[in-house]
Short mmCIF file of C-alpha atoms in Angstrom, two decimals:
data_model
loop_
_atom_site.label_atom_id
_atom_site.label_comp_id
_atom_site.label_asym_id
_atom_site.label_seq_id
_atom_site.Cartn_x
_atom_site.Cartn_y
_atom_site.Cartn_z
CA MET A 1 53.04 53.81 -27.70
CA ILE A 2 55.82 53.28 -30.23
CA TYR A 3 54.72 51.41 -33.35
CA LYS A 4 57.07 48.99 -35.10
CA LYS A 5 57.13 48.34 -38.84
CA ASP A 6 54.92 45.24 -38.56
CA ALA A 7 52.05 47.00 -36.75
CA ASN A 8 48.67 46.12 -38.24
CA PHE A 9 45.73 48.45 -38.79
CA PRO A 10 42.27 47.75 -40.26
CA TYR A 11 42.74 50.55 -42.82
CA PRO A 12 45.62 52.00 -44.91
CA ILE A 13 48.37 53.53 -42.80
CA LEU A 14 51.25 55.75 -43.90
CA SER A 15 54.70 54.67 -42.72
CA SER A 16 58.22 54.25 -44.06
CA ASN A 17 57.50 50.57 -44.75
CA THR A 18 53.92 50.89 -45.96
CA LEU A 19 52.46 48.71 -48.65
CA ALA A 20 49.17 50.59 -48.70
CA TYR A 21 50.59 53.66 -50.44
CA GLU A 22 52.22 53.53 -53.86
CA GLU A 23 55.17 55.86 -53.29
CA SER A 24 54.52 57.91 -50.16
CA ASP A 25 57.00 57.93 -47.30
CA PHE A 26 57.18 59.29 -43.75
CA THR A 27 60.57 59.53 -42.02
CA ILE A 28 62.11 61.84 -39.42
CA LYS A 29 65.49 62.96 -38.12
CA VAL A 30 65.83 64.19 -34.55
CA SER A 31 68.35 66.57 -32.99
CA PHE A 32 68.69 66.91 -29.24
CA GLU A 33 69.89 69.83 -27.12
CA GLU A 34 70.20 70.57 -23.41
CA ASP A 35 69.48 74.19 -22.52
CA GLY A 36 69.68 74.87 -18.79
CA ASP A 37 66.75 73.07 -17.19
CA LEU A 38 65.26 72.09 -20.54
CA TYR A 39 65.57 69.27 -23.03
CA ARG A 40 64.89 70.41 -26.59
CA PHE A 41 63.99 68.02 -29.42
CA LYS A 42 63.95 69.34 -32.99
CA ILE A 43 62.32 67.24 -35.68
CA VAL A 44 62.95 67.27 -39.42
CA SER A 45 60.14 65.42 -41.18
CA GLN A 46 60.10 64.03 -44.70
CA LEU A 47 56.48 63.50 -45.69
CA THR A 48 55.73 62.88 -49.37
CA SER A 49 51.99 62.22 -49.13
CA ARG A 50 50.05 65.21 -50.49
CA PHE A 51 46.83 63.73 -49.14
CA VAL A 52 48.17 63.64 -45.57
CA GLU A 53 49.90 67.01 -45.96
CA GLU A 54 46.54 68.58 -46.83
CA LEU A 55 44.96 67.01 -43.74
CA LEU A 56 47.67 68.59 -41.58
CA LYS A 57 47.39 71.93 -43.36
CA ASN A 58 43.60 72.03 -42.99
CA GLY A 59 43.65 71.06 -39.33
CA GLU A 60 41.96 67.71 -39.94
CA ALA A 61 45.04 65.89 -38.60
CA GLN A 62 47.90 66.75 -36.26
CA TYR A 63 51.44 65.68 -35.47
CA LEU A 64 51.92 63.88 -32.15
CA LEU A 65 55.47 63.34 -30.91
CA VAL A 66 56.01 60.21 -28.82
CA ILE A 67 59.05 60.07 -26.52
CA GLN A 68 59.51 56.72 -24.80
CA SER A 69 62.05 56.47 -21.99
CA LYS A 70 61.24 55.36 -18.44
CA ASP A 71 57.83 56.86 -19.17
CA THR A 72 56.02 57.42 -22.44
CA LYS A 73 54.94 60.99 -23.14
CA PHE A 74 52.99 62.55 -26.00
CA PHE A 75 53.43 66.09 -27.31
CA PRO A 76 51.21 67.71 -29.98
CA LEU A 77 53.35 69.62 -32.48
CA ASP A 78 52.64 72.59 -34.70
CA PRO A 79 53.20 71.48 -38.34
CA LEU A 80 55.15 74.73 -38.87
CA ASN A 81 57.32 74.31 -35.77
CA LEU A 82 58.36 70.72 -35.21
CA GLN A 83 60.11 71.00 -31.87
CA VAL A 84 59.30 70.52 -28.22
CA GLU A 85 60.92 71.73 -25.00
CA ILE A 86 60.60 69.58 -21.88
CA ALA A 87 61.60 70.50 -18.36
CA LYS A 88 64.25 68.07 -17.10
CA ASN A 89 62.23 67.39 -13.96
CA ARG A 90 59.40 66.05 -16.15
CA MET A 91 61.38 63.35 -17.93
CA SER A 92 64.34 61.10 -17.23
CA LEU A 93 66.58 60.23 -20.17
CA SER A 94 68.94 57.98 -18.27
CA ASN A 95 67.83 54.88 -20.14
CA ARG A 96 67.34 54.14 -23.81
CA THR A 97 65.03 56.71 -25.36
CA SER A 98 62.97 56.08 -28.50
CA ILE A 99 61.24 58.81 -30.48
CA GLN A 100 58.53 58.54 -33.11
CA LEU A 101 56.24 61.01 -34.84
CA HIS A 102 52.57 60.10 -35.29
CA ILE A 103 49.89 61.69 -37.44
CA VAL A 104 46.49 61.49 -35.78
CA ALA A 105 43.03 62.35 -37.11
CA LYS A 106 41.32 65.34 -35.45
CA SER A 107 38.04 64.45 -37.14
CA ASP A 108 36.66 61.54 -39.13
CA ILE A 109 38.70 61.19 -42.33
CA TRP A 110 37.22 59.82 -45.57
CA PHE A 111 39.68 58.17 -47.95
CA GLU A 112 37.59 58.35 -51.13
CA HIS A 113 39.81 61.14 -52.51
CA ASN A 114 43.07 59.54 -51.48
CA HIS A 115 44.60 58.81 -54.89
CA GLU A 116 47.93 57.66 -53.45
CA LEU A 117 46.74 54.23 -52.31
CA ASN A 118 47.77 51.18 -54.27
CA SER A 119 45.36 49.51 -56.69
CA PHE A 120 44.14 47.05 -54.06
CA TYR A 121 42.04 49.85 -52.57
CA ASP A 122 40.48 51.08 -55.81
CA GLN A 123 37.15 49.45 -55.05
CA LEU A 124 37.40 49.88 -51.27
CA LYS A 125 38.51 53.44 -50.53
CA ASP A 126 35.01 54.94 -50.94
CA SER A 127 34.02 53.05 -47.78
CA ILE A 128 37.18 53.73 -45.73
CA VAL A 129 36.65 56.15 -42.87
CA VAL A 130 39.34 56.70 -40.24
CA PRO A 131 37.67 57.71 -36.95
CA LYS A 132 38.61 60.82 -35.00
CA PHE A 133 41.70 60.38 -32.79
CA SER A 134 42.86 57.37 -34.85
CA MET A 135 46.29 56.90 -36.39
CA ILE A 136 46.87 58.02 -39.97
CA GLY A 137 50.61 57.49 -40.11
CA PHE A 138 53.74 56.86 -38.06
CA SER A 139 57.38 57.58 -38.79
CA ASN A 140 60.53 55.57 -38.34
CA ILE A 141 61.90 55.24 -34.79
CA VAL A 142 64.88 57.34 -33.74
CA SER A 143 66.64 55.97 -30.66
CA PHE A 144 69.27 57.27 -28.25
CA GLU A 145 71.03 55.49 -25.41
CA GLY A 146 72.82 56.60 -22.29
CA GLY A 147 71.16 59.86 -21.36
CA MET A 148 71.44 61.24 -24.94
CA LYS A 149 74.91 62.69 -24.39
CA ASN A 150 77.19 60.02 -25.89
CA PRO A 151 74.90 57.60 -27.71
CA LEU A 152 77.70 56.44 -30.02
CA ASP A 153 80.61 56.16 -27.60
CA LEU A 154 81.93 52.95 -29.09
CA PHE A 155 85.43 52.46 -27.67
CA GLU A 156 87.05 51.88 -24.30
CA LYS A 157 90.82 51.61 -23.73
CA ARG A 158 92.32 49.49 -20.94
CA LEU A 159 95.92 48.96 -19.85
CA ASN A 160 97.00 45.44 -18.82
CA PRO A 161 100.77 44.89 -18.31
CA ASN A 162 100.16 41.12 -18.04
CA LEU A 163 98.68 40.87 -21.54
CA ARG A 164 100.35 38.13 -23.58
CA SER A 165 100.13 40.18 -26.76
CA ALA A 166 100.83 43.87 -27.40
CA ILE A 167 97.15 44.53 -28.09
CA LYS A 168 93.88 42.64 -27.73
CA PHE A 169 90.34 43.43 -28.93
CA GLU A 170 87.22 42.53 -26.97
CA LEU A 171 83.57 43.13 -27.81
CA GLY A 172 81.99 44.17 -24.53
CA SER A 173 78.32 44.56 -23.65
CA GLU A 174 78.33 48.28 -24.50
CA CYS A 175 81.51 49.06 -26.41
CA ILE A 176 84.59 47.80 -28.24
CA ILE A 177 87.33 47.34 -25.66
CA ILE A 178 90.96 47.70 -26.74
CA HIS A 179 93.46 46.21 -24.25
CA PHE A 180 97.08 47.43 -24.34
CA ARG A 181 100.11 45.86 -22.70
CA ASP A 182 102.10 49.10 -22.75
CA GLU A 183 101.13 52.76 -22.81
CA GLU A 184 103.58 53.39 -25.64
CA VAL A 185 101.43 51.24 -27.92
CA GLN A 186 98.82 53.99 -27.53
CA PHE A 187 101.25 56.66 -28.87
CA GLN A 188 100.66 58.74 -25.73
CA SER A 189 104.04 60.48 -26.06
CA MET A 190 103.17 61.78 -29.54
CA THR A 191 101.32 64.97 -30.33
CA ARG A 192 98.85 63.30 -32.76
CA ALA A 193 98.12 60.30 -30.53
CA ASN A 194 94.42 60.16 -31.41
CA ALA A 195 95.09 60.01 -35.15
CA PHE A 196 97.75 57.31 -34.71
CA MET A 197 95.15 55.23 -32.85
CA ASN A 198 92.87 55.16 -35.91
CA PRO A 199 94.12 51.83 -37.34
CA TYR A 200 93.21 50.23 -33.99
CA LEU A 201 89.75 51.79 -34.17
CA TYR A 202 89.33 50.60 -37.76
CA THR A 203 90.21 47.05 -36.73
CA GLY A 204 87.81 47.18 -33.78
CA LEU A 205 84.98 48.41 -36.01
CA ARG A 206 85.63 45.64 -38.49
CA ILE A 207 85.53 42.97 -35.77
CA ALA A 208 82.29 44.42 -34.35
CA LEU A 209 80.61 44.65 -37.77
CA GLU A 210 81.61 41.08 -38.63
CA ARG A 211 79.87 39.93 -35.45
CA PHE A 212 76.88 42.16 -36.32
CA ILE A 213 76.55 40.27 -39.61
CA SER A 214 76.87 36.95 -37.83
CA ASN A 215 74.14 37.93 -35.35
CA TYR A 216 71.57 39.46 -37.69
CA ALA A 217 72.17 38.36 -41.28
CA ASP A 218 69.84 36.08 -43.15
CA GLU A 219 71.18 32.56 -43.02
CA ASP A 220 71.16 32.13 -46.79
CA ASP A 221 73.09 35.20 -47.97
CA ASP A 222 74.96 36.80 -45.00
CA VAL A 223 73.27 40.14 -45.65
CA VAL A 224 71.75 42.42 -43.00
CA GLU A 225 68.91 44.59 -44.31
CA LEU A 226 69.02 47.37 -41.72
CA SER A 227 65.67 48.86 -42.73
CA GLN A 228 63.98 45.50 -42.19
CA MET A 229 65.56 44.36 -38.94
CA THR A 230 64.32 44.94 -35.40
CA GLN A 231 66.49 47.21 -33.28
CA PRO A 232 69.11 45.12 -31.42
CA GLU A 233 68.83 44.59 -27.69
CA ASP A 234 72.60 44.29 -27.27
CA LEU A 235 73.85 47.82 -26.49
CA LEU A 236 76.98 47.65 -28.65
CA ASP A 237 74.99 46.35 -31.61
CA PHE A 238 72.35 49.00 -30.88
CA LYS A 239 74.99 51.74 -31.11
CA LEU A 240 76.33 50.30 -34.37
CA TYR A 241 72.80 50.06 -35.75
CA ASN A 242 72.08 53.70 -34.87
CA LEU A 243 75.38 54.83 -36.35
CA MET A 244 74.79 53.00 -39.63
CA THR A 245 71.18 54.10 -40.05
CA SER A 246 72.10 57.71 -39.25
CA LYS A 247 74.58 57.55 -42.16
CA ALA A 248 71.96 56.08 -44.53
CA VAL A 249 73.50 52.60 -44.61
CA ASP A 250 70.75 50.30 -45.88
CA GLU A 251 72.67 47.04 -46.13
CA LEU A 252 75.62 45.40 -44.41
CA ASN A 253 77.36 42.32 -45.76
CA VAL A 254 80.80 40.69 -45.78
CA ASP A 255 81.74 42.44 -49.02
CA ASN A 256 80.86 46.03 -48.06
CA ILE A 257 82.21 46.22 -44.49
CA ASP A 258 85.05 48.54 -45.48
CA GLU A 259 82.67 50.81 -47.39
CA VAL A 260 80.40 50.97 -44.33
CA ILE A 261 83.35 51.83 -42.07
CA GLU A 262 84.28 54.59 -44.51
CA ARG A 263 80.76 55.98 -44.23
CA ILE A 264 80.29 55.75 -40.46
CA SER A 265 83.78 56.97 -39.51
CA HIS A 266 84.82 60.48 -40.46
CA GLN A 267 87.95 60.06 -42.63
CA ILE A 268 89.47 57.67 -40.14
CA ILE A 269 92.23 56.46 -42.47
CA GLU A 270 92.81 59.85 -44.07
CA LYS A 271 93.46 61.40 -40.64
CA TYR A 272 95.98 58.66 -39.86
CA VAL A 273 97.79 59.21 -43.16
CA LYS A 274 97.86 62.97 -42.61
CA ALA A 275 99.37 62.47 -39.15
CA VAL A 276 102.10 60.21 -40.57
CA LYS A 277 102.93 62.73 -43.30
CA GLU A 278 103.15 65.55 -40.75
CA LEU A 279 105.47 63.44 -38.58
CA VAL A 280 107.75 62.65 -41.53
CA ALA A 281 107.81 66.28 -42.66
CA HIS A 282 108.66 67.43 -39.14
CA GLU A 283 111.58 64.97 -38.94
CA ASP A 284 112.97 66.30 -42.21
#
């Protein structure tokens, strides 16, 4: 089972959005590889709770990796080797896949010596006991879409000679579609065609992010707090959400769209400028 940020427990729980702990945090990053008949997931964990770290070190708690695709599977992990290999015939990744790391008690855990809890628990922690096999903490959710191979494939190009304008942008169900009336508008005859396309991509990203704000911002201030929102169901918005969170974008609003594009695209304008300069230099 994947736990969302608003999951409730009858005792203090460690998570990236916890209120029970003063400063502790629990987040992960996931890398994915295909190796022959195997899927390999490698986890990088950021865990700042010394209390929970000691439980893991002493064998009183363990990491449990949850991979949710068509099925939900659980994999115990060695704290010193946070990776798992899965035979491809054991799991299908054709649909959206969500990954979360749990910390589970291997014995009853007493919280009387947990000095990281907030002051609310000062008079209560002596009586808090987390039963064996119960949850102690859960990480953020890392999600992939489309069989893991191209989870952020954002653009699709289409040629339409009957288009009334030279170019048209459309936000599809899964990607940003750029319609062209003529192949020449795509710079296909030029050696740096991809770089010359970058202004189109920038415009498409801006249109998509403006809609993202319209769909998910608070009504009062037109701000999207990415760490507080639920993952979008729309696949294009889901890809944008994953791209922004992977680049540590915490907030999206009408004033910082260009800054966000700068962060989520790798020197998209700089590559265009470089291509123009090379073209001019070559003509000289």
